[in-house]
Coordinates of C-alpha atoms (C1' of nucleotides) in Angstrom, one line a residue:
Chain H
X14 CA 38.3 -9.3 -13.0
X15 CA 39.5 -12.0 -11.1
X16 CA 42.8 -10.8 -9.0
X17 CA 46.4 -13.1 -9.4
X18 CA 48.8 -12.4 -6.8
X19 CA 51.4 -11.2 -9.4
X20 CA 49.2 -8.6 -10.1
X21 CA 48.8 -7.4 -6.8
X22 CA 52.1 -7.0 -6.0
X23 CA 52.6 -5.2 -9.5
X24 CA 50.3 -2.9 -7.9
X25 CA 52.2 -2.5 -5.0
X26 CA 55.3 -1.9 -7.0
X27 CA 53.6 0.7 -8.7
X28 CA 51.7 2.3 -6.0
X29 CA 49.4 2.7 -8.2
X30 CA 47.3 3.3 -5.2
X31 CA 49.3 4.0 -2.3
X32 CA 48.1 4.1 0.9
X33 CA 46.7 7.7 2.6
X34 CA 47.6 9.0 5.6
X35 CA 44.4 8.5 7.4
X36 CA 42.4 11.8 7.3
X37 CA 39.8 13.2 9.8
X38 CA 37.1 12.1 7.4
X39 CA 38.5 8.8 7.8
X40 CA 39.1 6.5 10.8
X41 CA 40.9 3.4 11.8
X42 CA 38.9 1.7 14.4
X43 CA 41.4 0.3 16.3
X44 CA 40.8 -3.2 14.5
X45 CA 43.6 -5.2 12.7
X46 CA 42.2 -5.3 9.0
X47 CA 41.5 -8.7 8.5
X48 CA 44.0 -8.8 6.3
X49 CA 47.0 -7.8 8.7
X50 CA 45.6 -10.3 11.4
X51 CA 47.5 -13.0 12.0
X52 CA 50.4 -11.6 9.9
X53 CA 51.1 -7.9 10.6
X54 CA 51.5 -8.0 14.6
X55 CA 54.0 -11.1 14.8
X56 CA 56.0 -9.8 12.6
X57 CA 56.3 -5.9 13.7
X58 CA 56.6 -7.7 17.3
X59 CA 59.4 -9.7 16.2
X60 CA 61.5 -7.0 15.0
X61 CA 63.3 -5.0 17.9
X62 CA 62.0 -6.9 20.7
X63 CA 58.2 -5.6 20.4
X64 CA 56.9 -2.6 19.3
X65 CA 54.0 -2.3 22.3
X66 CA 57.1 -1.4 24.6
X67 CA 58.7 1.1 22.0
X68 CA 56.1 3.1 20.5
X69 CA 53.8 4.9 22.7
X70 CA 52.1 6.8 20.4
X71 CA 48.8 5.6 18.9
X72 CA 49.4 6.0 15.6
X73 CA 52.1 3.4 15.6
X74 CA 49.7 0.9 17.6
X75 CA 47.0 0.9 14.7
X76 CA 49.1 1.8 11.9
X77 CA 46.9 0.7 8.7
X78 CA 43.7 0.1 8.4
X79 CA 42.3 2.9 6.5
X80 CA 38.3 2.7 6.3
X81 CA 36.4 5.5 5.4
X82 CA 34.0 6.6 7.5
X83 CA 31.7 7.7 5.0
X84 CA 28.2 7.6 6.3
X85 CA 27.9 9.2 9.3
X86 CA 24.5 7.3 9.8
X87 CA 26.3 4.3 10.1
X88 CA 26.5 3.9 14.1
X89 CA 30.1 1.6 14.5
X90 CA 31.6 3.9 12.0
X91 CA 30.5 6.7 14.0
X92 CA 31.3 5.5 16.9
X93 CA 34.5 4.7 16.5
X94 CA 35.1 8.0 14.7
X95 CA 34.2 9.5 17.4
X96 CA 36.6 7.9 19.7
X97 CA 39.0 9.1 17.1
X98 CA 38.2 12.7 16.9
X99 CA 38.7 12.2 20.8
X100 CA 41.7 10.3 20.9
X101 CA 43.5 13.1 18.6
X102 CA 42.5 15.5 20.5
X103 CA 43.9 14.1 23.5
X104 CA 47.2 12.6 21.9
X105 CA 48.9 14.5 19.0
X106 CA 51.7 13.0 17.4
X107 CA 53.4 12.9 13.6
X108 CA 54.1 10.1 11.5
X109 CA 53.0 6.6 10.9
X110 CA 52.1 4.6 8.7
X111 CA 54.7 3.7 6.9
X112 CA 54.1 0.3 6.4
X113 CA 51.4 -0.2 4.1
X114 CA 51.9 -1.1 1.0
X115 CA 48.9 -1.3 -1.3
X116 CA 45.3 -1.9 -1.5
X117 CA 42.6 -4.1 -2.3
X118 CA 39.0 -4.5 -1.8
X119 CA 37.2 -7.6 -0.5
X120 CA 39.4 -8.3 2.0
X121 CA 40.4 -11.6 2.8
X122 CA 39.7 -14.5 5.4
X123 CA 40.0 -13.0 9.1
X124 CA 42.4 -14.8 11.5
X125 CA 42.2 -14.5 14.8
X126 CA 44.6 -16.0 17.4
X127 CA 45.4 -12.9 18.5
X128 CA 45.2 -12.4 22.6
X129 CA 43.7 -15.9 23.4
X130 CA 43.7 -15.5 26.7
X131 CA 42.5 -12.1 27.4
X132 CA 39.5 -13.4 24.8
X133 CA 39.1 -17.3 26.6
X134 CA 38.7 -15.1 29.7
X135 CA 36.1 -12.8 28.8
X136 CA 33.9 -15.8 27.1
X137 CA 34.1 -17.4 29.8
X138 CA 32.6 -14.7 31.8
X139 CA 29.8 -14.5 29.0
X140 CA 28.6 -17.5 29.3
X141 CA 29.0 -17.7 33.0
X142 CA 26.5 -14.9 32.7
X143 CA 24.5 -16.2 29.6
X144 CA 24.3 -19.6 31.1
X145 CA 23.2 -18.5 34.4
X146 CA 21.2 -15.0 33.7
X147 CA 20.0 -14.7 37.6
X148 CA 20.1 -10.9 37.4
X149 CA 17.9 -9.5 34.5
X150 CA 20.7 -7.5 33.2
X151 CA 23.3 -10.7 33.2
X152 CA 21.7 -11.4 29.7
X153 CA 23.0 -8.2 28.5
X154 CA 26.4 -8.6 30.4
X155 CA 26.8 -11.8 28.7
X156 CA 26.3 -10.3 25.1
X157 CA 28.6 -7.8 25.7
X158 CA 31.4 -10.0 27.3
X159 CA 31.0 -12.7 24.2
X160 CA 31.5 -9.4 21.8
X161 CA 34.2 -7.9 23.3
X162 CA 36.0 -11.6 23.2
X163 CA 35.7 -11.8 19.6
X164 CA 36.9 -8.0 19.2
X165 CA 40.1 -8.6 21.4
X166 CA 41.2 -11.2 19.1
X167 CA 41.0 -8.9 16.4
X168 CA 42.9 -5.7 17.5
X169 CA 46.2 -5.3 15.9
X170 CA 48.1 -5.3 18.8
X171 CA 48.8 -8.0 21.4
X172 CA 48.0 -7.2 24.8
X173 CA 51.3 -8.0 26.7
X174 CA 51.1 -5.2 29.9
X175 CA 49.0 -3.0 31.5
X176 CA 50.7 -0.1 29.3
X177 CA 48.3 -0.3 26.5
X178 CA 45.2 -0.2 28.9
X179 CA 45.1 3.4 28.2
X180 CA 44.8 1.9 24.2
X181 CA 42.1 0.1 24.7
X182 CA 40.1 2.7 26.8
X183 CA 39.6 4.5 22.6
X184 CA 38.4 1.1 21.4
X185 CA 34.7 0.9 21.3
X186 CA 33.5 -1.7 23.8
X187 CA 36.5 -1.7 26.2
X188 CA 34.9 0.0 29.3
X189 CA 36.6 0.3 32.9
X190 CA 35.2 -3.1 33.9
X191 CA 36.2 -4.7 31.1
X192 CA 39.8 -2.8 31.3
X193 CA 39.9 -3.5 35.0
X194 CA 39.5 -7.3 34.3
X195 CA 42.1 -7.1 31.8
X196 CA 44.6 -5.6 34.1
X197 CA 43.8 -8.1 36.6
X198 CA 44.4 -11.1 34.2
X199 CA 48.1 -9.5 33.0
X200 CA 48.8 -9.2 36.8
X201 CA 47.4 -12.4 38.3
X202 CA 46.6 -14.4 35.4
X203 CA 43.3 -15.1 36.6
X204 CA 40.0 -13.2 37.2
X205 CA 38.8 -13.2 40.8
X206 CA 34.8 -12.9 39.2
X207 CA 35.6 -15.9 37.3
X208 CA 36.1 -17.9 40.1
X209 CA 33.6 -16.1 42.2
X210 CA 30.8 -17.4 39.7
X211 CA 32.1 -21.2 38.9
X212 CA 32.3 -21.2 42.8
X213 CA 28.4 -20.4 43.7
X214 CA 26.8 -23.2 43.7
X215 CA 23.5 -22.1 43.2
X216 CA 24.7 -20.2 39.7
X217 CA 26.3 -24.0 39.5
X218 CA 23.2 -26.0 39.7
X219 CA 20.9 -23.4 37.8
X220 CA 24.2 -23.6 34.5
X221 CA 23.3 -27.6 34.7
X222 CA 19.7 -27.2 34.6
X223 CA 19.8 -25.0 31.6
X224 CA 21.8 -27.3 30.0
X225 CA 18.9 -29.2 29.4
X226 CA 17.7 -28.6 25.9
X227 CA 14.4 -26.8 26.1
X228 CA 15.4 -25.5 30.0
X229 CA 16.3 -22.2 30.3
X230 CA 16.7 -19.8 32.9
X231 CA 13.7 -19.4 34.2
X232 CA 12.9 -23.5 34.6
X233 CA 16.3 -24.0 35.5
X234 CA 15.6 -21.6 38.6
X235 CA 12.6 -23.5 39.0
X236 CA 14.2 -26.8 39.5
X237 CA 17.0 -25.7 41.8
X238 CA 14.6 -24.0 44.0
X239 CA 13.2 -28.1 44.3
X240 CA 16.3 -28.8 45.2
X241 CA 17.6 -30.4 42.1
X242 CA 21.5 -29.7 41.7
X243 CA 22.6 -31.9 38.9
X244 CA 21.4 -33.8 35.7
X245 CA 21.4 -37.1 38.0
X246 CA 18.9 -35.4 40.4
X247 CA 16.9 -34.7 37.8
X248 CA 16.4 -38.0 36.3
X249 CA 15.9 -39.4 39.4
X250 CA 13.1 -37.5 40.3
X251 CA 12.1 -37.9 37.0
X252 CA 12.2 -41.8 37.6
X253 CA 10.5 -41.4 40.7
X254 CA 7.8 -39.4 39.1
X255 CA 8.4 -36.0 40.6
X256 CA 8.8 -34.0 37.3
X257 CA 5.6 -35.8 35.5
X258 CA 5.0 -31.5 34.5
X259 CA 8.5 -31.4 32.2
X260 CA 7.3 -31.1 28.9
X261 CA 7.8 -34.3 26.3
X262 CA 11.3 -31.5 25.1
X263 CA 12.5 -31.5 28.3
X264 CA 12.5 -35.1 28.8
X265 CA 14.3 -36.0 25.1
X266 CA 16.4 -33.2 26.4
X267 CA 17.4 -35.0 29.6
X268 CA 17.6 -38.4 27.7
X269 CA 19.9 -36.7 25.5
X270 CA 21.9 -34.7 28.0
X271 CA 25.4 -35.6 27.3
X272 CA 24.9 -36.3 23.9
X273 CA 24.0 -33.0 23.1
X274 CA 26.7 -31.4 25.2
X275 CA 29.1 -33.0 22.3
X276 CA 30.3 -31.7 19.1
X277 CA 30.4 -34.4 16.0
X278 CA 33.4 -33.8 13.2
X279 CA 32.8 -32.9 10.2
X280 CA 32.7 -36.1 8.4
X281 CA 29.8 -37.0 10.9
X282 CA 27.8 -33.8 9.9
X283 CA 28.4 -34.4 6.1
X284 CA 27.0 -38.6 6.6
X285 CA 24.1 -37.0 8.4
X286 CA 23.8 -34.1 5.9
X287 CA 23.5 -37.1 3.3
X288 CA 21.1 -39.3 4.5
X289 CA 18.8 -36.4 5.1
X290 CA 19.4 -34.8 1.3
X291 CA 19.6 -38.3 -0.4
X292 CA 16.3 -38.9 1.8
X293 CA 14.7 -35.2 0.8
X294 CA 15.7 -36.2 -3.1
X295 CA 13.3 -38.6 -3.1
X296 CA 10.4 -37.0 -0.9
X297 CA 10.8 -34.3 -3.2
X298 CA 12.6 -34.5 -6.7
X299 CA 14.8 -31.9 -7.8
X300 CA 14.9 -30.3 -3.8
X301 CA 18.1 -28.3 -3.3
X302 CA 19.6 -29.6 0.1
X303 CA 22.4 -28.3 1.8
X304 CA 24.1 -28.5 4.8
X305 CA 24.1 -25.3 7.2
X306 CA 25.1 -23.7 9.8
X307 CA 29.1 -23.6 11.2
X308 CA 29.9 -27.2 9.4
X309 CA 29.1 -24.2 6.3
X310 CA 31.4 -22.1 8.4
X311 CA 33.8 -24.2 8.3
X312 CA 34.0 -25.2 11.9
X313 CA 36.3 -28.3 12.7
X314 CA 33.5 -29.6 14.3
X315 CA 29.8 -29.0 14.8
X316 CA 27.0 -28.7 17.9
X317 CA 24.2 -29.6 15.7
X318 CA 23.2 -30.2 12.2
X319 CA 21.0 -28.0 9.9
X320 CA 19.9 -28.6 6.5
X321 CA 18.2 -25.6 4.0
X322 CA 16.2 -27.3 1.4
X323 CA 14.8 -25.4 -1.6
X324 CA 12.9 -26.4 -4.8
X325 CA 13.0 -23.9 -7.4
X326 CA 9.2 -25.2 -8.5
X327 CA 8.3 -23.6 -5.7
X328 CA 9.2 -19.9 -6.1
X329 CA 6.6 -17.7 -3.4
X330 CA 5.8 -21.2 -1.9
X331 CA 7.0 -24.4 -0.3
X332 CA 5.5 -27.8 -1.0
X333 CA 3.5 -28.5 1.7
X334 CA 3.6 -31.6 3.6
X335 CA 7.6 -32.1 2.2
X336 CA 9.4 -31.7 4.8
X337 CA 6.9 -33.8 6.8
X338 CA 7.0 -36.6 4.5
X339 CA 10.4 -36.0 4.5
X340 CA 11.1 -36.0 8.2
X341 CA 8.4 -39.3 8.4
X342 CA 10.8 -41.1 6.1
X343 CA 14.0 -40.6 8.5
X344 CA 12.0 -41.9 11.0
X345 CA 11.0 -44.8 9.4
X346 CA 14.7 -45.7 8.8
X347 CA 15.6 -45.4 12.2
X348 CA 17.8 -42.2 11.5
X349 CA 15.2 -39.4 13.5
X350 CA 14.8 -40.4 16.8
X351 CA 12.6 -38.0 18.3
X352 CA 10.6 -34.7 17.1
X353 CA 11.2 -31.9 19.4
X354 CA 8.8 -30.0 16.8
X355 CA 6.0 -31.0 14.7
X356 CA 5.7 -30.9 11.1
X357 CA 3.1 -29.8 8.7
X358 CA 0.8 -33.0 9.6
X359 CA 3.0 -34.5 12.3
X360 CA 2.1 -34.0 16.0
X361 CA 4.9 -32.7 17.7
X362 CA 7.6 -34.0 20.2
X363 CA 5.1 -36.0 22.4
X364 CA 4.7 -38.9 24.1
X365 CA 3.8 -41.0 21.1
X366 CA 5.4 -39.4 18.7
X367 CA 7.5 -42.0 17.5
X368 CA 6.9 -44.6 14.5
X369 CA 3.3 -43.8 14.0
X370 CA 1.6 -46.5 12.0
X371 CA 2.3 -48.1 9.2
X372 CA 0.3 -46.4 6.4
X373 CA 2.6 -44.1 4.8
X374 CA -0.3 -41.0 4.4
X375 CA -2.3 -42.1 7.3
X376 CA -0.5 -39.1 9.0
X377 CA -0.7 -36.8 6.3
X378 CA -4.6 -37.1 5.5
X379 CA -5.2 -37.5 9.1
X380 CA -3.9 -34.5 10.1
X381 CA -3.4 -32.0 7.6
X382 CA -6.4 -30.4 6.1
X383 CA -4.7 -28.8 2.8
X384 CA -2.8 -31.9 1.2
X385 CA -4.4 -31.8 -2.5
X386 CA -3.6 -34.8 -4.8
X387 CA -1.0 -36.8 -2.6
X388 CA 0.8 -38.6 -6.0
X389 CA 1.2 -42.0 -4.0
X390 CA 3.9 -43.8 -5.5
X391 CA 6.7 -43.6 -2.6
X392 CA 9.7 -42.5 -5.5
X393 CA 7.8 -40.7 -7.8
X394 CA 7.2 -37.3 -8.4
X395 CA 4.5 -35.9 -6.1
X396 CA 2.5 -33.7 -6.7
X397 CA 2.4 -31.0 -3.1
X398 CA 0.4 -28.4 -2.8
X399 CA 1.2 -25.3 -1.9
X400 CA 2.0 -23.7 1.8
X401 CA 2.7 -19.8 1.8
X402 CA 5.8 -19.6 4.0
X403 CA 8.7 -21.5 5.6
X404 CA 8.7 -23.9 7.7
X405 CA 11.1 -25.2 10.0
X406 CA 12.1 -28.7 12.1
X407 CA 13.6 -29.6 15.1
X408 CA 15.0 -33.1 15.7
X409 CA 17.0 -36.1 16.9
X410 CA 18.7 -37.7 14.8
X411 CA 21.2 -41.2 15.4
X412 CA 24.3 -40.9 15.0
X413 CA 25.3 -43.0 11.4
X414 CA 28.9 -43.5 13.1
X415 CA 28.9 -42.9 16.9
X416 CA 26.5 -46.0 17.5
X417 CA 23.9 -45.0 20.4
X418 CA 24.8 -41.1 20.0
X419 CA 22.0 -39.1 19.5
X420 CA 22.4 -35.9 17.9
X421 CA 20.6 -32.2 16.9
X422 CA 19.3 -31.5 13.6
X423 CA 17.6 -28.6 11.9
X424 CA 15.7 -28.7 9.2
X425 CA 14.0 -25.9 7.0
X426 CA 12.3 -25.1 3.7
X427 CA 12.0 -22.1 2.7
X428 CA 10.4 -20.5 -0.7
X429 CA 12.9 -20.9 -3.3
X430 CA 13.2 -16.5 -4.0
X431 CA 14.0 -16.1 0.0
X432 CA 17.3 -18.7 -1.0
X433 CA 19.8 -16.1 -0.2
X434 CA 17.9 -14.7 3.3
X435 CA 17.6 -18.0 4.2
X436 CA 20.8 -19.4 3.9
X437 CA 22.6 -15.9 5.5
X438 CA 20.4 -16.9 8.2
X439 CA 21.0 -20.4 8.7
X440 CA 25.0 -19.6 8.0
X441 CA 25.1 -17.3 10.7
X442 CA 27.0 -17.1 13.1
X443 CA 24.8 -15.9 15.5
X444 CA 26.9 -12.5 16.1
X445 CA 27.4 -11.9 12.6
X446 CA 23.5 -12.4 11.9
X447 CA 22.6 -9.6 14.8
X448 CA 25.6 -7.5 13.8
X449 CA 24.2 -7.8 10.6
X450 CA 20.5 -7.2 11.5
X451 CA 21.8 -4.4 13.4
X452 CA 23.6 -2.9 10.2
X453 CA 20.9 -2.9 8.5
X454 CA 17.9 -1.1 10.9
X455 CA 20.5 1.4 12.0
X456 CA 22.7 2.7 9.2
X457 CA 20.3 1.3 6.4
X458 CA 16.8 1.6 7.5
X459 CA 15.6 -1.6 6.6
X460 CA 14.6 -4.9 8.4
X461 CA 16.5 -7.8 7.8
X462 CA 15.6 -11.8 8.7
X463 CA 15.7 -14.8 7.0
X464 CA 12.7 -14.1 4.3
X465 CA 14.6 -10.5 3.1
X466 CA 15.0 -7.1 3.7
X467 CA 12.3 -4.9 4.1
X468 CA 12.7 -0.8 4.0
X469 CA 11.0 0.1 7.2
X470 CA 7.8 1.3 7.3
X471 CA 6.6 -1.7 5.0
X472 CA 3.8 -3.3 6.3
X473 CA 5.4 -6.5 7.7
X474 CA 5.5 -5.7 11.6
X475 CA 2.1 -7.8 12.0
X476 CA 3.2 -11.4 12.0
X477 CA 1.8 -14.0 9.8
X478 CA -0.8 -12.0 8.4
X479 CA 1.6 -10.0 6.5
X480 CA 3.6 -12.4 5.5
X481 CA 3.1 -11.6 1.4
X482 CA 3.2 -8.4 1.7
X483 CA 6.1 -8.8 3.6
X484 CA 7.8 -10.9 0.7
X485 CA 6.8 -8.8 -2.3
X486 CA 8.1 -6.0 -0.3
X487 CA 11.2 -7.3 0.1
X488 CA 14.2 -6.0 -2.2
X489 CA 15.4 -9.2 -4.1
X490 CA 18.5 -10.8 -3.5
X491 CA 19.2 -14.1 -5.7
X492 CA 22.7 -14.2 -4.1
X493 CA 24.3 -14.1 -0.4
X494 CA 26.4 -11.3 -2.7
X495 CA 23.4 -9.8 -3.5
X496 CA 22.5 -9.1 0.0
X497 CA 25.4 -7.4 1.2
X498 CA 25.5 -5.1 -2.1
X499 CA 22.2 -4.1 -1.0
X500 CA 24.0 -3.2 2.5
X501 CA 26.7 -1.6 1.4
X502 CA 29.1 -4.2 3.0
X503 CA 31.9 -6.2 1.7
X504 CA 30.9 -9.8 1.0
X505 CA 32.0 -12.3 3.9
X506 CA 32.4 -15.6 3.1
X507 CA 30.8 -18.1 5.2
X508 CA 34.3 -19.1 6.9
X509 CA 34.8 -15.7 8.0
X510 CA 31.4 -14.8 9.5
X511 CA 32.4 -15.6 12.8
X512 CA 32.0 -12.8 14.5
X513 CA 30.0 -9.6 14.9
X514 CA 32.8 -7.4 13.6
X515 CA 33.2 -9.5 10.7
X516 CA 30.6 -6.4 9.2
X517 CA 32.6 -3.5 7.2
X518 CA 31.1 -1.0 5.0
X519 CA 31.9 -1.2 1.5
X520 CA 34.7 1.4 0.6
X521 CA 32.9 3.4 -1.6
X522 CA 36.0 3.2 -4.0
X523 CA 38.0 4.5 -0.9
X524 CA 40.9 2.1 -0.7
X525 CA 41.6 0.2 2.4
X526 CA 45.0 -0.9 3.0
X527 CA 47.0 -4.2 3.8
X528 CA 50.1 -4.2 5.3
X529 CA 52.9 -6.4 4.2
X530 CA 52.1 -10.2 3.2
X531 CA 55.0 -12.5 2.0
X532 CA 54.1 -13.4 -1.5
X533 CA 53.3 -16.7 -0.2
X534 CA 51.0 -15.0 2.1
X535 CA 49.5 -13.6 -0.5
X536 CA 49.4 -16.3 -2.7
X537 CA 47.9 -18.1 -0.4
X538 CA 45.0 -15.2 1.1
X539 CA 44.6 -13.7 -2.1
X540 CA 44.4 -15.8 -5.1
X541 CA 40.8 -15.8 -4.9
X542 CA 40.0 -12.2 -4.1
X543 CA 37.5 -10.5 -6.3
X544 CA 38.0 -7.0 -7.2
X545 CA 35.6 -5.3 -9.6
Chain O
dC103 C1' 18.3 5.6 31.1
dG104 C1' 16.9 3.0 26.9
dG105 C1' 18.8 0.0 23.6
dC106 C1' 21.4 -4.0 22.4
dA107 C1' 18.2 -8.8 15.9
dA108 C1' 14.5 -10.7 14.5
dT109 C1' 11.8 -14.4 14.4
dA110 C1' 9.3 -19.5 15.2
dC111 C1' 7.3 -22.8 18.0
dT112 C1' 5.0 -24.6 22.4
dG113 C1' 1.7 -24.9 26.1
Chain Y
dC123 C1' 1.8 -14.4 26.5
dA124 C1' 6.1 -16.2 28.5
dG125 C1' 9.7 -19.2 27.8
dT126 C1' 12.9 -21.4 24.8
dA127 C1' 14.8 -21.8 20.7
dT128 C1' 17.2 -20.5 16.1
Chain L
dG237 C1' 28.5 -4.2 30.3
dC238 C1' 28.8 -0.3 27.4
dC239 C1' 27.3 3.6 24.6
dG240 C1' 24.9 7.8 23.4

DNA sequence: CGGCAATACTG
DNA sequence: CAGTAT
DNA sequence: GCCG
């Protein structure tokens, strides 16, 4: 039954279920809950002039969250039990506790805000490192820096001095670098490796080259070593004929070098997002379009746009030559710009990819071998055929309100019974989708990706050949919910998967607790909370 | 010292 | 297959 | 960079 705050704090009243003194067989991982985020810490802080400085015990830094650490295959669980079991035998100490008040499941939205800087730091050091992966390994110091930046936001404790170092030290991730970059920043402010790496100018040159969409690393090294530094270079040796070998990409992507270094607002992404589903509605009647990625999040504002479109004719299939049709449309209204992929029929982001010709199926019969009956009529139903898979689209679209502004956009179809893999996938975020991915191989045994989740040893390893039997063997999931009941993890909403911790196993009826909310608070987090 | 998600598209 | 992308 |  749906939740109402009154009942909840009648249950909290009651203690109907009161919170448990954490137990071996149970864990806290050094996390705020979600659900003590943003209010719990400010609040304990405020009272007595902080409680970092006071209590120096551990069990009055992580006082709640209670999360059973039922099965022991689960890696993170394990892990983090493990720095428990370790921690308690190192520390031993009494009470705590005493501030939860009640339970719920499905907890609600994450906030974070919670040690800004110590997190702005280490992102920056990620992508100093992800932008600029000279060293094989940077890739993996990059990854590791951007997850520890989302995990310092969410401990339950605000880093204020180098007296909870020796905290952090029994919080997975937190190594001595890390630590040692921490101290540094609560000394100094600043971190020395920072502004070792924004000072080399090499690293410098090679971040600007990759910022080039479809240059990475390994062409940004390229370019550098021809001694281009900046984006200017580049077009001026482009203009002068030097880089004639950039692929078509790489040229939209210099074109569109600033452009795509912006973010559009929301009501930009939701114009675009309706000229491409208005568009798809009448390529394709009865399409299901909807706008992904973080404007789904909820972001303020968005790097690109991307756009799921389903048909529920098309069950195991998509229609084929839709989303090419669909995509030759928005080019012949001036909205797509460029291709940086090609469609079904449609050659891909090359030189004269643009505004083809002027016979509507020319392209389609031209290229594409399986269209069947083509119904012609440009609004009416048509009749597609049938393509066994997904397909995807990568594009340029104008800008509808930023005249001249030339922005990303995704596009992808996908069979209609993959809906639920599909759109976790295009939600993301990236992190949550790994963390996710990682969930499921390790403590699940099964394979998941954006066409469903497969219990390994199905035969789906070999690429397209596989690709029914890799859907049939799927489990089914008509529901995002769906998919994480399969998991074993609490449902995130899309606002709150931001972040590869944003993954907790489903309490297997073991409560977890909340600490104290204002009834506003709770109101406000909770009204919508589902508790079965 | 191996693993860190899993896949699509291009040339 | 490597490189870049999601 | 960190973990097992």
């Amino acid at each position: 039954r749906t939740v109402t705050p009154a009942w909840i704090l009648a249950q909290f009243k009651h203690s109907s279920f009161r919170h448990q003194e954490p137990t071996l067989d149970q864990c806290w991982t050094g996390l705020a809950h979600p659900s003590q985020k943003r209010k719990a810490a400010p609040d304990t802080r405020n009272k007595g002039g902080g409680w970092i400085q006071k209590s120096r015990n551990l069990h009055e830094f992580a006082p709640v969250t209670v999360v059973k650490a039922s099965s022991v295959d689960n890696p993170m669980i394990l892990r983090i039990h493990q720095a428990k079991k370790k921690r308690i035998q190192s520390q031993q100490s009494s009470s705590s506790g005493g501030d939860s008040v009640g339970v719920v499941k499905n907890p609600p939205l994450c906030n974070r805000g919670r040690n800004e800087g110590i997190s702005n730091m280490l992102k920056q050091l990620s992508n100093l490192h992800l932008e600029c992966p000279l060293g094989t390994m940077d890739h993996w110091r990059a990854y590791h820096y951007g997850l520890m930046a989302g995990r310092v936001k969410q401990l339950d404790f605000e880093i204020v001095d180098e007296r909870v170092l020796p905290r952090l030290q029994h919080i997975q991730g937190f190594g001595d670098s890390i630590r040692n970059k921490i101290k540094e920043y609560l000394q100094t402010g600043t971190c020395q490796k920072i502004k070792e790496l924004e000072r080399d100018p090499y690293r410098k040159a090679v971040q600007s080259m990759i910022k080039i969409w479809s240059i990475g690393p390994i062409k940004g090294k390229e370019l550098v070593e021809l001694g281009y530094r900046t984006i200017r270079d580049v077009r001026k040796g482009l203009s002068r004929g030097e880089l004639d070998g950039l692929s078509a990409n790489a040229k939209i992507g210099i074109d569109c070098y600033e452009d795509f270094e912006e973010r559009m607002s929301r009501s930009e992404v939701s114009q675009i997002g309706d000229i491409v589903i208005r568009t798809c509605r009448q390529v394709l009647p009865g399409a299901e379009a909807t706008i992904m990625g973080s404007y789904r999040r909820g972001l303020p504002n968005c790097g690109d746009i991307d756009v799921l479109i389903l048909h529920p004719d098309f069950v195991e299939t998509t229609p084929k030559g839709a989303l090419g049709r669909l995509i030759r449309m928005l080019h012949q209204s001036g909205h797509m710009l460029h291709d940086l992929t090609s469609v079904d029929g449609m050659t891909a982001g090359g030189n004269g990819t643009e505004l083809q010709s002027e016979s509507d199926d020319s392209v389609f019969h031209s290229r594409s071998s399986e269209i069947e009956g083509q119904g012609e009529t440009s609004m009416g139903l048509q009749k597609y055929g049938h393509y066994h898979g997904s397909s995807s689209y990568m594009g340029v679209f104008a800008s509808p309100t930023d005249a001249g502004k030339r922005r990303r956009i995704d596009i992808k179809i996908y069979p209609y019974q993959e809906r639920a893999f599909a759109s976790m996938y295009f939600t993301g975020n990236g992190d949550f989708n790994r963390s996710m991915r990682l969930w499921s191989s390790k403590a699940r045994g099964m394979t998941l990706n954006d066409h469903g989740l497969f219990p390994n040893g199905t035969d789906f390893a070999n690429g397209k050949e596989s690709v029914d039997k890799l859907k049939g063997a799927s489990l089914p999931a008509a529901t995002e919910e769906d998919i994480f009941e399969l998991l074993g993890l609490e449902y995130r909403a899309p606002s709150e998967r931001d972040s590869f911790d944003a993954i907790v196993e489903k309490s297997t009826s073991q409560p977890v607790a909340i600490v104290e909310l204002d009834k506003g608070e709770i109101h406000h987090e909770m009204k919508h909370i589902w508790i079965d």
